[in-house]
Amino acid sequence: ERSCWRASTVFMAGPCEPIASAAAVRSDSEVAKSVAESLRLRPVGTINVLVVEDDEMQRLVLDKLFTAANGKNDGIVTFDVTFAATAAEAVATLEAPKCVQFSIILLDMMLPDLNGYDLLPKIRALVGESVAILVASLHTQIELVQLCVSRGADAFLVKPLGSDEVRHIWQFVKGLPSACRSYASDL
């Protein structure tokens, strides 16, 4: 049975210890390389993502966020993104004879030709359970989240998506070794 959850950002407040020197601060890429070396993890590789989003500006922003994520992830995780602007285009992409094997489908809730929650069962039937389907929406009513999960969504993300959410979206890929999943928080 599927469970509902919502992506969120956690802010912590409280006293902070000063950093001894700027040299003590390591970049994200240094931390990622250090963790990879210490755990001897292999790169996750290329993650094929289908983004179903009708708003052209949102598509441009997501394209920039995925491109930036590719740069920050130092080749450990690389995203290859395909965009579809309508439900019909998404279905045609998934039904194409030479369809890319997508690991993640990021689905907008409000499409011009069909609501995302009505498209979910069709997409789930086409891709099976091995592909993570993530719904993204500005609408956060619990009933909508439950409806999406009951119709095949693996997660419900609240728009606008930030750079860290996009960068770490690979954690939703099904079938990754558990060592790769635990590594995600250190990237």
Coordinates of C-alpha atoms in Angstrom, one line a residue:
E1 CA 0.0 0.0 0.0
R2 CA 1.3 3.5 -0.9
S3 CA 1.9 6.1 1.7
C4 CA 1.4 9.9 1.4
W5 CA 4.1 12.4 2.1
R6 CA 5.1 15.9 1.1
A7 CA 8.5 17.2 0.4
S8 CA 9.5 20.0 2.7
T9 CA 12.4 22.1 3.8
V10 CA 13.5 22.0 7.4
F11 CA 15.0 25.1 9.0
M12 CA 16.8 24.9 12.3
A13 CA 17.3 27.8 14.6
G14 CA 19.7 27.9 17.6
P15 CA 23.2 28.9 18.6
C16 CA 25.8 28.2 16.0
E17 CA 29.5 27.6 16.5
P18 CA 31.7 30.0 14.5
I19 CA 33.8 28.4 11.8
A20 CA 37.5 28.5 12.6
S21 CA 38.5 29.6 9.1
A22 CA 37.2 29.8 5.5
A23 CA 39.7 27.0 4.7
A24 CA 37.6 24.7 7.0
V25 CA 34.6 25.0 4.7
R26 CA 34.5 22.4 2.0
S27 CA 32.5 22.7 -1.2
D28 CA 29.7 20.3 -2.1
S29 CA 31.9 18.6 -4.7
E30 CA 34.7 18.1 -2.2
V31 CA 32.3 16.6 0.3
A32 CA 30.7 14.4 -2.4
K33 CA 34.2 13.1 -3.6
S34 CA 35.3 12.5 0.0
V35 CA 32.2 10.5 0.8
A36 CA 32.4 8.5 -2.4
E37 CA 36.0 7.7 -1.7
S38 CA 35.4 6.7 1.9
L39 CA 32.5 4.5 1.0
R40 CA 33.9 3.3 -2.3
L41 CA 30.6 3.9 -4.1
R42 CA 30.2 3.8 -7.8
P43 CA 28.5 6.6 -9.6
V44 CA 24.7 6.2 -9.8
G45 CA 24.9 7.0 -13.5
T46 CA 22.5 8.7 -15.9
I47 CA 18.9 9.0 -14.7
N48 CA 16.3 9.5 -17.5
V49 CA 13.6 11.8 -16.5
L50 CA 10.3 12.6 -18.3
V51 CA 9.0 16.0 -17.2
V52 CA 5.3 16.5 -18.1
E53 CA 4.8 20.3 -17.8
D54 CA 2.6 22.6 -19.9
D55 CA 3.9 25.9 -18.7
E56 CA 6.8 27.0 -21.0
M57 CA 8.5 29.1 -18.2
Q58 CA 8.3 26.2 -15.8
R59 CA 9.9 23.9 -18.4
L60 CA 12.7 26.5 -18.9
V61 CA 13.3 26.8 -15.2
L62 CA 13.3 23.0 -14.7
D63 CA 15.7 22.6 -17.6
K64 CA 18.1 25.1 -16.0
L65 CA 17.7 23.3 -12.6
F66 CA 18.5 19.9 -14.0
T67 CA 21.5 21.3 -16.0
A68 CA 22.8 23.0 -12.8
A69 CA 22.3 19.7 -10.9
N70 CA 24.4 17.9 -13.5
G71 CA 27.2 20.3 -12.8
K72 CA 27.0 20.1 -9.0
N73 CA 26.7 16.3 -8.9
D74 CA 30.2 15.9 -10.5
G75 CA 29.2 13.0 -12.7
I76 CA 28.0 10.8 -9.8
V77 CA 24.4 11.4 -10.9
T78 CA 23.6 12.8 -14.3
F79 CA 20.1 13.7 -15.5
D80 CA 18.9 13.3 -19.1
V81 CA 15.6 15.1 -19.3
T82 CA 12.8 14.8 -21.9
F83 CA 10.0 17.3 -21.8
A84 CA 6.3 16.8 -22.8
A85 CA 3.9 19.7 -22.7
T86 CA 0.6 17.8 -22.7
A87 CA -0.9 14.5 -21.5
A88 CA -1.2 13.3 -25.1
E89 CA 2.5 14.1 -25.8
A90 CA 3.6 12.3 -22.6
V91 CA 1.6 9.2 -23.6
A92 CA 2.9 9.3 -27.1
T93 CA 6.5 9.6 -25.7
L94 CA 5.9 6.5 -23.5
E95 CA 4.3 4.5 -26.2
A96 CA 6.9 5.3 -28.9
P97 CA 8.6 2.2 -30.3
K98 CA 12.0 3.4 -29.3
C99 CA 11.0 4.9 -26.0
V100 CA 13.7 5.9 -23.6
Q101 CA 13.6 3.8 -20.3
F102 CA 12.6 6.5 -17.9
S103 CA 13.5 6.1 -14.2
I104 CA 11.4 9.1 -13.0
I105 CA 8.4 10.9 -14.4
L106 CA 7.7 14.3 -13.0
L107 CA 4.1 15.1 -13.7
D108 CA 2.4 18.5 -13.4
M109 CA -1.1 18.4 -11.9
M110 CA -2.8 20.9 -14.3
L111 CA -2.3 20.1 -18.0
P112 CA -4.4 21.6 -20.8
D113 CA -5.8 18.3 -22.1
L114 CA -6.1 16.2 -18.9
N115 CA -5.7 16.6 -15.2
G116 CA -2.6 14.9 -13.8
Y117 CA -4.6 12.7 -11.4
D118 CA -6.6 11.4 -14.4
L119 CA -3.4 10.8 -16.3
L120 CA -1.7 8.9 -13.5
P121 CA -3.4 5.5 -14.0
K122 CA -2.6 5.5 -17.7
I123 CA 1.0 6.4 -17.1
R124 CA 1.3 3.7 -14.4
A125 CA -0.2 1.1 -16.7
L126 CA 2.3 2.1 -19.4
V127 CA 5.5 2.1 -17.2
G128 CA 4.6 -0.4 -14.5
E129 CA 5.8 -0.2 -10.9
S130 CA 9.5 0.1 -11.7
V131 CA 9.3 3.8 -12.6
A132 CA 8.9 6.5 -9.9
I133 CA 6.0 8.9 -10.7
L134 CA 6.3 12.2 -8.9
V135 CA 3.4 14.7 -9.0
A136 CA 4.3 18.4 -8.7
S137 CA 1.7 21.0 -7.9
L138 CA 1.0 24.3 -6.2
H139 CA -2.1 22.8 -4.8
T140 CA -1.4 21.1 -1.5
Q141 CA -4.8 19.9 -0.2
I142 CA -4.4 16.5 1.6
E143 CA -7.3 15.1 -0.4
L144 CA -5.4 15.8 -3.7
V145 CA -2.3 14.2 -2.4
Q146 CA -4.2 11.1 -1.3
L147 CA -6.0 11.0 -4.7
C148 CA -2.7 11.1 -6.6
V149 CA -1.1 8.4 -4.4
S150 CA -4.2 6.2 -4.8
R151 CA -4.0 6.6 -8.6
G152 CA -0.3 5.6 -8.8
A153 CA 1.9 8.5 -7.7
D154 CA 5.0 7.6 -5.6
A155 CA 5.3 11.1 -4.2
F156 CA 3.8 14.5 -4.2
L157 CA 6.1 17.5 -4.5
V158 CA 5.1 21.1 -3.8
K159 CA 5.9 23.7 -6.5
P160 CA 8.0 25.6 -7.0
L161 CA 10.8 23.0 -6.9
G162 CA 14.1 24.3 -5.7
S163 CA 17.6 23.5 -6.9
D164 CA 18.3 21.1 -4.1
E165 CA 15.0 19.2 -4.6
V166 CA 15.8 18.8 -8.3
R167 CA 19.5 17.9 -7.6
H168 CA 18.4 15.1 -5.2
I169 CA 15.3 13.9 -7.1
W170 CA 17.3 10.8 -8.1
Q171 CA 16.6 9.4 -4.6
F172 CA 13.2 8.4 -5.9
V173 CA 14.6 6.0 -8.5
K174 CA 13.4 2.5 -7.7
G175 CA 15.9 -0.3 -7.6
L176 CA 19.0 1.7 -6.5
P177 CA 21.2 -0.2 -4.0
S178 CA 20.6 1.0 -0.5
A179 CA 24.2 2.3 -0.2
C180 CA 23.4 4.8 -3.0
R181 CA 20.3 5.9 -1.2
S182 CA 22.1 6.6 2.1
Y183 CA 24.8 8.5 0.2
A184 CA 22.2 11.0 -1.0
S185 CA 22.2 13.1 2.1
D186 CA 25.9 13.6 1.9
L187 CA 25.9 15.1 -1.7

